mmCIF file with all atom_site columns, C-alpha atoms in Angstrom:
data_model
loop_
_atom_site.group_PDB
_atom_site.id
_atom_site.type_symbol
_atom_site.label_atom_id
_atom_site.label_alt_id
_atom_site.label_comp_id
_atom_site.label_asym_id
_atom_site.label_entity_id
_atom_site.label_seq_id
_atom_site.pdbx_PDB_ins_code
_atom_site.Cartn_x
_atom_site.Cartn_y
_atom_site.Cartn_z
_atom_site.occupancy
_atom_site.B_iso_or_equiv
_atom_site.pdbx_formal_charge
_atom_site.auth_seq_id
_atom_site.auth_comp_id
_atom_site.auth_asym_id
_atom_site.auth_atom_id
_atom_site.pdbx_PDB_model_num
ATOM 1   C CA . MET F 1 1   ? 51.604 15.448  20.788 1.00 51.00 ? 17  MET F CA 1
ATOM 2   C CA . HIS F 1 2   ? 53.327 12.335  22.141 1.00 67.00 ? 18  HIS F CA 1
ATOM 3   C CA . ALA F 1 3   ? 52.121 11.437  25.595 1.00 86.00 ? 19  ALA F CA 1
ATOM 4   C CA . THR F 1 4   ? 54.056 8.149   25.607 1.00 94.00 ? 20  THR F CA 1
ATOM 5   C CA . ILE F 1 5   ? 56.982 6.434   23.916 1.00 96.00 ? 21  ILE F CA 1
ATOM 6   C CA . CYS F 1 6   ? 54.439 4.156   22.222 1.00 96.00 ? 22  CYS F CA 1
ATOM 7   C CA . ASP F 1 7   ? 52.850 7.273   20.677 1.00 93.00 ? 23  ASP F CA 1
ATOM 8   C CA . MET F 1 8   ? 56.261 8.197   19.237 1.00 93.00 ? 24  MET F CA 1
ATOM 9   C CA . ILE F 1 9   ? 56.768 4.683   17.902 1.00 96.00 ? 25  ILE F CA 1
ATOM 10  C CA . THR F 1 10  ? 53.310 4.708   16.298 1.00 94.00 ? 26  THR F CA 1
ATOM 11  C CA . ASP F 1 11  ? 54.002 8.068   14.659 1.00 91.00 ? 27  ASP F CA 1
ATOM 12  C CA . LEU F 1 12  ? 57.364 6.896   13.297 1.00 93.00 ? 28  LEU F CA 1
ATOM 13  C CA . VAL F 1 13  ? 55.927 3.678   11.857 1.00 95.00 ? 29  VAL F CA 1
ATOM 14  C CA . GLN F 1 14  ? 53.093 5.679   10.279 1.00 92.00 ? 30  GLN F CA 1
ATOM 15  C CA . ASN F 1 15  ? 55.781 7.821   8.617  1.00 90.00 ? 31  ASN F CA 1
ATOM 16  C CA . SER F 1 16  ? 57.151 4.619   7.065  1.00 94.00 ? 32  SER F CA 1
ATOM 17  C CA . ILE F 1 17  ? 53.699 3.588   5.880  1.00 93.00 ? 33  ILE F CA 1
ATOM 18  C CA . GLU F 1 18  ? 53.107 7.024   4.367  1.00 90.00 ? 34  GLU F CA 1
ATOM 19  C CA . ALA F 1 19  ? 56.503 6.773   2.626  1.00 92.00 ? 35  ALA F CA 1
ATOM 20  C CA . ARG F 1 20  ? 55.010 3.813   0.732  1.00 94.00 ? 36  ARG F CA 1
ATOM 21  C CA . ALA F 1 21  ? 57.145 1.211   2.471  1.00 97.00 ? 37  ALA F CA 1
ATOM 22  C CA . THR F 1 22  ? 56.244 -2.398  1.738  1.00 97.00 ? 38  THR F CA 1
ATOM 23  C CA . GLU F 1 23  ? 58.545 -3.786  4.468  1.00 98.00 ? 39  GLU F CA 1
ATOM 24  C CA . ILE F 1 24  ? 58.827 -2.188  7.897  1.00 98.00 ? 40  ILE F CA 1
ATOM 25  C CA . ASN F 1 25  ? 60.819 -3.631  10.778 1.00 98.00 ? 41  ASN F CA 1
ATOM 26  C CA . LEU F 1 26  ? 60.224 -2.375  14.307 1.00 98.00 ? 42  LEU F CA 1
ATOM 27  C CA . ASN F 1 27  ? 62.666 -3.542  16.956 1.00 98.00 ? 43  ASN F CA 1
ATOM 28  C CA . VAL F 1 28  ? 62.039 -2.529  20.583 1.00 98.00 ? 44  VAL F CA 1
ATOM 29  C CA . GLU F 1 29  ? 64.532 -3.697  23.198 1.00 98.00 ? 45  GLU F CA 1
ATOM 30  C CA . GLU F 1 30  ? 64.282 -2.825  26.880 1.00 96.00 ? 46  GLU F CA 1
ATOM 31  C CA . THR F 1 31  ? 66.595 -3.408  29.794 1.00 96.00 ? 47  THR F CA 1
ATOM 32  C CA . ASP F 1 32  ? 66.657 -1.738  33.185 1.00 94.00 ? 48  ASP F CA 1
ATOM 33  C CA . THR F 1 33  ? 69.130 0.836   31.838 1.00 96.00 ? 49  THR F CA 1
ATOM 34  C CA . ASN F 1 34  ? 68.313 1.211   28.133 1.00 97.00 ? 50  ASN F CA 1
ATOM 35  C CA . LEU F 1 35  ? 65.339 1.441   25.819 1.00 97.00 ? 51  LEU F CA 1
ATOM 36  C CA . SER F 1 36  ? 66.357 0.993   22.197 1.00 98.00 ? 52  SER F CA 1
ATOM 37  C CA . VAL F 1 37  ? 64.013 1.439   19.253 1.00 98.00 ? 53  VAL F CA 1
ATOM 38  C CA . VAL F 1 38  ? 64.973 0.855   15.616 1.00 98.00 ? 54  VAL F CA 1
ATOM 39  C CA . ILE F 1 39  ? 62.518 1.340   12.756 1.00 98.00 ? 55  ILE F CA 1
ATOM 40  C CA . THR F 1 40  ? 63.700 0.384   9.287  1.00 98.00 ? 56  THR F CA 1
ATOM 41  C CA . ASP F 1 41  ? 61.696 0.638   6.086  1.00 98.00 ? 57  ASP F CA 1
ATOM 42  C CA . ASN F 1 42  ? 62.089 0.289   2.348  1.00 98.00 ? 58  ASN F CA 1
ATOM 43  C CA . GLY F 1 43  ? 59.972 3.345   1.587  1.00 96.00 ? 59  GLY F CA 1
ATOM 44  C CA . LYS F 1 44  ? 60.751 6.212   -0.749 1.00 95.00 ? 60  LYS F CA 1
ATOM 45  C CA . GLY F 1 45  ? 63.534 7.552   1.482  1.00 94.00 ? 61  GLY F CA 1
ATOM 46  C CA . MET F 1 46  ? 64.841 11.106  1.505  1.00 92.00 ? 62  MET F CA 1
ATOM 47  C CA . ASN F 1 47  ? 67.711 12.938  -0.097 1.00 92.00 ? 63  ASN F CA 1
ATOM 48  C CA . ALA F 1 48  ? 70.262 14.675  2.164  1.00 90.00 ? 64  ALA F CA 1
ATOM 49  C CA . GLU F 1 49  ? 68.517 18.049  1.966  1.00 89.00 ? 65  GLU F CA 1
ATOM 50  C CA . THR F 1 50  ? 65.076 16.677  2.885  1.00 86.00 ? 66  THR F CA 1
ATOM 51  C CA . LEU F 1 51  ? 66.603 14.504  5.615  1.00 86.00 ? 67  LEU F CA 1
ATOM 52  C CA . GLU F 1 52  ? 68.107 17.567  7.278  1.00 85.00 ? 68  GLU F CA 1
ATOM 53  C CA . LYS F 1 53  ? 64.850 19.521  6.938  1.00 82.00 ? 69  LYS F CA 1
ATOM 54  C CA . ALA F 1 54  ? 62.883 16.636  8.528  1.00 80.00 ? 70  ALA F CA 1
ATOM 55  C CA . LYS F 1 55  ? 64.569 17.435  11.847 1.00 77.00 ? 71  LYS F CA 1
ATOM 56  C CA . ASP F 1 56  ? 63.149 20.966  11.769 1.00 74.00 ? 72  ASP F CA 1
ATOM 57  C CA . PRO F 1 57  ? 59.740 21.318  13.483 1.00 69.00 ? 73  PRO F CA 1
ATOM 58  C CA . PHE F 1 58  ? 58.792 24.115  11.092 1.00 68.00 ? 74  PHE F CA 1
ATOM 59  C CA . TYR F 1 59  ? 59.234 21.983  7.962  1.00 63.00 ? 75  TYR F CA 1
ATOM 60  C CA . SER F 1 60  ? 56.614 19.920  6.212  1.00 60.00 ? 76  SER F CA 1
ATOM 61  C CA . ASP F 1 61  ? 56.687 18.584  2.674  1.00 58.00 ? 77  ASP F CA 1
ATOM 62  C CA . GLY F 1 62  ? 53.073 19.705  2.328  1.00 55.00 ? 78  GLY F CA 1
ATOM 63  C CA . GLN F 1 63  ? 51.964 16.202  1.364  1.00 57.00 ? 79  GLN F CA 1
ATOM 64  C CA . LYS F 1 64  ? 51.339 14.416  4.657  1.00 53.00 ? 80  LYS F CA 1
ATOM 65  C CA . HIS F 1 65  ? 49.369 17.191  6.350  1.00 49.00 ? 81  HIS F CA 1
ATOM 66  C CA . LYS F 1 66  ? 48.165 19.627  3.717  1.00 51.00 ? 82  LYS F CA 1
ATOM 67  C CA . HIS F 1 67  ? 46.502 21.822  6.358  1.00 49.00 ? 83  HIS F CA 1
ATOM 68  C CA . ARG F 1 68  ? 49.650 22.535  8.393  1.00 44.00 ? 84  ARG F CA 1
ATOM 69  C CA . ASN F 1 69  ? 53.154 23.722  7.672  1.00 45.00 ? 85  ASN F CA 1
ATOM 70  C CA . VAL F 1 70  ? 54.976 21.916  10.458 1.00 45.00 ? 86  VAL F CA 1
ATOM 71  C CA . GLY F 1 71  ? 56.285 18.402  10.965 1.00 53.00 ? 87  GLY F CA 1
ATOM 72  C CA . LEU F 1 72  ? 56.650 17.541  14.635 1.00 55.00 ? 88  LEU F CA 1
ATOM 73  C CA . GLY F 1 73  ? 57.218 13.770  14.902 1.00 75.00 ? 89  GLY F CA 1
ATOM 74  C CA . LEU F 1 74  ? 60.968 13.588  14.306 1.00 87.00 ? 90  LEU F CA 1
ATOM 75  C CA . PRO F 1 75  ? 61.756 16.885  16.090 1.00 87.00 ? 91  PRO F CA 1
ATOM 76  C CA . PHE F 1 76  ? 59.876 15.641  19.185 1.00 87.00 ? 92  PHE F CA 1
ATOM 77  C CA . LEU F 1 77  ? 61.863 12.418  19.061 1.00 91.00 ? 93  LEU F CA 1
ATOM 78  C CA . PHE F 1 78  ? 65.179 14.268  18.863 1.00 92.00 ? 94  PHE F CA 1
ATOM 79  C CA . GLN F 1 79  ? 64.117 16.668  21.616 1.00 91.00 ? 95  GLN F CA 1
ATOM 80  C CA . THR F 1 80  ? 63.056 13.814  23.900 1.00 92.00 ? 96  THR F CA 1
ATOM 81  C CA . ALA F 1 81  ? 66.332 11.965  23.350 1.00 94.00 ? 97  ALA F CA 1
ATOM 82  C CA . GLU F 1 82  ? 68.370 15.107  23.974 1.00 94.00 ? 98  GLU F CA 1
ATOM 83  C CA . MET F 1 83  ? 66.542 16.150  27.155 1.00 94.00 ? 99  MET F CA 1
ATOM 84  C CA . THR F 1 84  ? 66.893 12.667  28.650 1.00 95.00 ? 100 THR F CA 1
ATOM 85  C CA . GLY F 1 85  ? 70.568 12.148  27.814 1.00 95.00 ? 101 GLY F CA 1
ATOM 86  C CA . GLY F 1 86  ? 69.754 9.651   25.079 1.00 97.00 ? 102 GLY F CA 1
ATOM 87  C CA . THR F 1 87  ? 70.495 9.533   21.384 1.00 97.00 ? 103 THR F CA 1
ATOM 88  C CA . ALA F 1 88  ? 68.423 9.641   18.225 1.00 96.00 ? 104 ALA F CA 1
ATOM 89  C CA . ALA F 1 89  ? 69.469 9.285   14.620 1.00 95.00 ? 105 ALA F CA 1
ATOM 90  C CA . ILE F 1 90  ? 67.923 9.059   11.196 1.00 95.00 ? 106 ILE F CA 1
ATOM 91  C CA . GLU F 1 91  ? 69.511 7.694   8.047  1.00 95.00 ? 107 GLU F CA 1
ATOM 92  C CA . SER F 1 92  ? 67.833 7.702   4.692  1.00 95.00 ? 108 SER F CA 1
ATOM 93  C CA . LYS F 1 93  ? 68.618 7.228   1.049  1.00 95.00 ? 109 LYS F CA 1
ATOM 94  C CA . GLU F 1 94  ? 66.248 8.429   -1.610 1.00 94.00 ? 110 GLU F CA 1
ATOM 95  C CA . GLY F 1 95  ? 64.601 5.430   -3.255 1.00 94.00 ? 111 GLY F CA 1
ATOM 96  C CA . SER F 1 96  ? 65.957 2.964   -0.667 1.00 94.00 ? 112 SER F CA 1
ATOM 97  C CA . GLY F 1 97  ? 64.237 3.698   2.630  1.00 97.00 ? 113 GLY F CA 1
ATOM 98  C CA . THR F 1 98  ? 64.872 5.099   6.062  1.00 97.00 ? 114 THR F CA 1
ATOM 99  C CA . THR F 1 99  ? 66.143 3.939   9.447  1.00 97.00 ? 115 THR F CA 1
ATOM 100 C CA . VAL F 1 100 ? 65.271 5.779   12.648 1.00 97.00 ? 116 VAL F CA 1
ATOM 101 C CA . THR F 1 101 ? 66.955 4.790   15.916 1.00 97.00 ? 117 THR F CA 1
ATOM 102 C CA . PHE F 1 102 ? 66.779 6.055   19.440 1.00 96.00 ? 118 PHE F CA 1
ATOM 103 C CA . ASN F 1 103 ? 68.210 4.970   22.761 1.00 98.00 ? 119 ASN F CA 1
ATOM 104 C CA . VAL F 1 104 ? 67.150 6.384   26.109 1.00 97.00 ? 120 VAL F CA 1
ATOM 105 C CA . ASP F 1 105 ? 67.406 5.559   29.789 1.00 96.00 ? 121 ASP F CA 1
ATOM 106 C CA . PRO F 1 106 ? 63.950 4.213   30.746 1.00 95.00 ? 122 PRO F CA 1
ATOM 107 C CA . ALA F 1 107 ? 64.426 5.424   34.325 1.00 94.00 ? 123 ALA F CA 1
ATOM 108 C CA . HIS F 1 108 ? 65.138 9.054   33.377 1.00 96.00 ? 124 HIS F CA 1
ATOM 109 C CA . VAL F 1 109 ? 62.742 11.350  35.201 1.00 95.00 ? 125 VAL F CA 1
ATOM 110 C CA . ASP F 1 110 ? 61.959 13.424  32.081 1.00 93.00 ? 126 ASP F CA 1
ATOM 111 C CA . LEU F 1 111 ? 61.226 10.473  29.800 1.00 95.00 ? 127 LEU F CA 1
ATOM 112 C CA . PRO F 1 112 ? 57.537 10.063  28.973 1.00 94.00 ? 128 PRO F CA 1
ATOM 113 C CA . GLN F 1 113 ? 55.917 6.863   30.168 1.00 95.00 ? 129 GLN F CA 1
ATOM 114 C CA . PHE F 1 114 ? 56.394 3.885   27.868 1.00 96.00 ? 130 PHE F CA 1
ATOM 115 C CA . GLY F 1 115 ? 52.666 3.422   27.297 1.00 96.00 ? 131 GLY F CA 1
ATOM 116 C CA . ASN F 1 116 ? 50.631 0.442   26.188 1.00 97.00 ? 132 ASN F CA 1
ATOM 117 C CA . PHE F 1 117 ? 52.596 -1.529  23.613 1.00 97.00 ? 133 PHE F CA 1
ATOM 118 C CA . THR F 1 118 ? 49.720 -3.941  23.001 1.00 98.00 ? 134 THR F CA 1
ATOM 119 C CA . THR F 1 119 ? 47.510 -1.088  21.835 1.00 97.00 ? 135 THR F CA 1
ATOM 120 C CA . ALA F 1 120 ? 50.300 0.403   19.709 1.00 97.00 ? 136 ALA F CA 1
ATOM 121 C CA . ALA F 1 121 ? 51.107 -2.948  18.059 1.00 97.00 ? 137 ALA F CA 1
ATOM 122 C CA . VAL F 1 122 ? 47.463 -3.749  17.314 1.00 97.00 ? 138 VAL F CA 1
ATOM 123 C CA . THR F 1 123 ? 46.950 -0.256  15.879 1.00 96.00 ? 139 THR F CA 1
ATOM 124 C CA . LEU F 1 124 ? 49.962 -0.596  13.613 1.00 96.00 ? 140 LEU F CA 1
ATOM 125 C CA . MET F 1 125 ? 49.117 -4.140  12.499 1.00 96.00 ? 141 MET F CA 1
ATOM 126 C CA . THR F 1 126 ? 45.613 -3.033  11.481 1.00 95.00 ? 142 THR F CA 1
ATOM 127 C CA . TYR F 1 127 ? 46.606 0.270   9.892  1.00 92.00 ? 143 TYR F CA 1
ATOM 128 C CA . GLY F 1 128 ? 45.408 0.318   6.293  1.00 86.00 ? 144 GLY F CA 1
ATOM 129 C CA . PHE F 1 129 ? 48.488 -0.526  4.266  1.00 90.00 ? 145 PHE F CA 1
ATOM 130 C CA . GLU F 1 130 ? 49.319 -3.474  2.052  1.00 90.00 ? 146 GLU F CA 1
ATOM 131 C CA . GLY F 1 131 ? 52.903 -3.963  3.207  1.00 94.00 ? 147 GLY F CA 1
ATOM 132 C CA . ASN F 1 132 ? 54.367 -6.117  5.945  1.00 97.00 ? 148 ASN F CA 1
ATOM 133 C CA . LEU F 1 133 ? 55.229 -4.929  9.434  1.00 98.00 ? 149 LEU F CA 1
ATOM 134 C CA . LYS F 1 134 ? 57.512 -7.109  11.522 1.00 98.00 ? 150 LYS F CA 1
ATOM 135 C CA . ILE F 1 135 ? 57.730 -6.378  15.238 1.00 98.00 ? 151 ILE F CA 1
ATOM 136 C CA . GLU F 1 136 ? 60.561 -7.729  17.361 1.00 98.00 ? 152 GLU F CA 1
ATOM 137 C CA . ARG F 1 137 ? 60.273 -7.082  21.083 1.00 98.00 ? 153 ARG F CA 1
ATOM 138 C CA . ASN F 1 138 ? 62.826 -7.918  23.760 1.00 98.00 ? 154 ASN F CA 1
ATOM 139 C CA . VAL F 1 139 ? 62.449 -7.099  27.450 1.00 97.00 ? 155 VAL F CA 1
ATOM 140 C CA . ASN F 1 140 ? 65.396 -8.043  29.668 1.00 96.00 ? 156 ASN F CA 1
ATOM 141 C CA . GLY F 1 141 ? 66.276 -10.990 27.429 1.00 96.00 ? 157 GLY F CA 1
ATOM 142 C CA . LYS F 1 142 ? 62.752 -12.330 26.902 1.00 97.00 ? 158 LYS F CA 1
ATOM 143 C CA . ALA F 1 143 ? 61.643 -11.855 23.315 1.00 97.00 ? 159 ALA F CA 1
ATOM 144 C CA . TYR F 1 144 ? 58.988 -12.425 20.717 1.00 98.00 ? 160 TYR F CA 1
ATOM 145 C CA . ALA F 1 145 ? 58.565 -11.568 17.054 1.00 98.00 ? 161 ALA F CA 1
ATOM 146 C CA . VAL F 1 146 ? 55.416 -11.223 15.000 1.00 97.00 ? 162 VAL F CA 1
ATOM 147 C CA . SER F 1 147 ? 54.700 -10.094 11.468 1.00 97.00 ? 163 SER F CA 1
ATOM 148 C CA . LYS F 1 148 ? 51.589 -8.771  9.816  1.00 97.00 ? 164 LYS F CA 1
ATOM 149 C CA . SER F 1 149 ? 51.946 -11.222 6.917  1.00 97.00 ? 165 SER F CA 1
ATOM 150 C CA . GLU F 1 150 ? 52.089 -14.242 9.264  1.00 96.00 ? 166 GLU F CA 1
ATOM 151 C CA . LEU F 1 151 ? 49.118 -12.982 11.258 1.00 96.00 ? 167 LEU F CA 1
ATOM 152 C CA . THR F 1 152 ? 47.124 -12.399 8.086  1.00 96.00 ? 168 THR F CA 1
ATOM 153 C CA . ASP F 1 153 ? 47.986 -15.905 6.843  1.00 96.00 ? 169 ASP F CA 1
ATOM 154 C CA . VAL F 1 154 ? 46.670 -17.406 10.095 1.00 94.00 ? 170 VAL F CA 1
ATOM 155 C CA . LEU F 1 155 ? 43.768 -15.098 10.928 1.00 94.00 ? 171 LEU F CA 1
ATOM 156 C CA . GLY F 1 156 ? 42.747 -13.527 7.645  1.00 94.00 ? 172 GLY F CA 1
ATOM 157 C CA . ASP F 1 157 ? 41.530 -9.933  7.671  1.00 94.00 ? 173 ASP F CA 1
ATOM 158 C CA . LEU F 1 158 ? 42.994 -8.354  10.815 1.00 94.00 ? 174 LEU F CA 1
ATOM 159 C CA . ASN F 1 159 ? 40.241 -5.735  10.866 1.00 92.00 ? 175 ASN F CA 1
ATOM 160 C CA . ASP F 1 160 ? 37.501 -8.364  11.140 1.00 95.00 ? 176 ASP F CA 1
ATOM 161 C CA . THR F 1 161 ? 36.013 -7.995  14.625 1.00 95.00 ? 177 THR F CA 1
ATOM 162 C CA . ASP F 1 162 ? 36.671 -11.591 15.729 1.00 96.00 ? 178 ASP F CA 1
ATOM 163 C CA . ASN F 1 163 ? 40.204 -11.513 14.324 1.00 96.00 ? 179 ASN F CA 1
ATOM 164 C CA . LEU F 1 164 ? 40.880 -8.159  15.942 1.00 95.00 ? 180 LEU F CA 1
ATOM 165 C CA . VAL F 1 165 ? 39.977 -9.651  19.321 1.00 96.00 ? 181 VAL F CA 1
ATOM 166 C CA . LEU F 1 166 ? 42.314 -12.600 18.674 1.00 96.00 ? 182 LEU F CA 1
ATOM 167 C CA . LEU F 1 167 ? 45.089 -10.259 17.547 1.00 96.00 ? 183 LEU F CA 1
ATOM 168 C CA . LYS F 1 168 ? 44.791 -8.157  20.690 1.00 97.00 ? 184 LYS F CA 1
ATOM 169 C CA . GLU F 1 169 ? 44.738 -11.247 22.915 1.00 97.00 ? 185 GLU F CA 1
ATOM 170 C CA . PHE F 1 170 ? 47.799 -12.650 21.156 1.00 97.00 ? 186 PHE F CA 1
ATOM 171 C CA . ILE F 1 171 ? 49.862 -9.452  21.434 1.00 97.00 ? 187 ILE F CA 1
ATOM 172 C CA . ALA F 1 172 ? 48.760 -9.002  25.063 1.00 98.00 ? 188 ALA F CA 1
ATOM 173 C CA . SER F 1 173 ? 49.842 -12.572 25.884 1.00 97.00 ? 189 SER F CA 1
ATOM 174 C CA . GLN F 1 174 ? 53.248 -11.955 24.276 1.00 97.00 ? 190 GLN F CA 1
ATOM 175 C CA . GLU F 1 175 ? 53.639 -8.721  26.227 1.00 97.00 ? 191 GLU F CA 1
ATOM 176 C CA . GLU F 1 176 ? 52.689 -10.482 29.451 1.00 96.00 ? 192 GLU F CA 1
ATOM 177 C CA . GLU F 1 177 ? 55.232 -13.220 28.742 1.00 96.00 ? 193 GLU F CA 1
ATOM 178 C CA . VAL F 1 178 ? 58.151 -10.819 28.173 1.00 96.00 ? 194 VAL F CA 1
ATOM 179 C CA . SER F 1 179 ? 57.170 -8.603  31.095 1.00 90.00 ? 195 SER F CA 1
ATOM 180 C CA . THR F 1 180 ? 57.040 -11.408 33.655 1.00 81.00 ? 196 THR F CA 1
ATOM 181 C CA . PHE F 1 181 ? 60.053 -11.362 35.931 1.00 65.00 ? 197 PHE F CA 1
#
């Protein structure tokens, strides 16, 4: 299901969107020895019972995917963290939102490839939801931050073809800047 870490990140942010979050913060920090991802939202959150069930691959609330009775995103995250010696955690409060964190060693042989963050960021920024997504990215001390609301203020409709090209070029230039040694 998740070929890359970016696929996992995309899935987790989509969970926030589907939980009716209006503010989502995605923080991705990389060093040579640690990859840390924190996703925080102000969505509907979960009570303690649902939170525990969300870690079970055979649980689904029946709302997100009406045609299947499994929920694999969070269980895959926890499995990936465990098999690579990393950590994963989820905290949630019903009515207040959810925070998902994971930390892994980017050099671990069993860790999926990181993937294309430009594609993931553009996908998430153009996903059909009215809220704001703020992305903070730090690679070995070089960082950038971007938010959907700021991009929309400058560019307008992010799904407009010309604006989509500009969005992709902008994110790609930021990624190139933080990835340059």
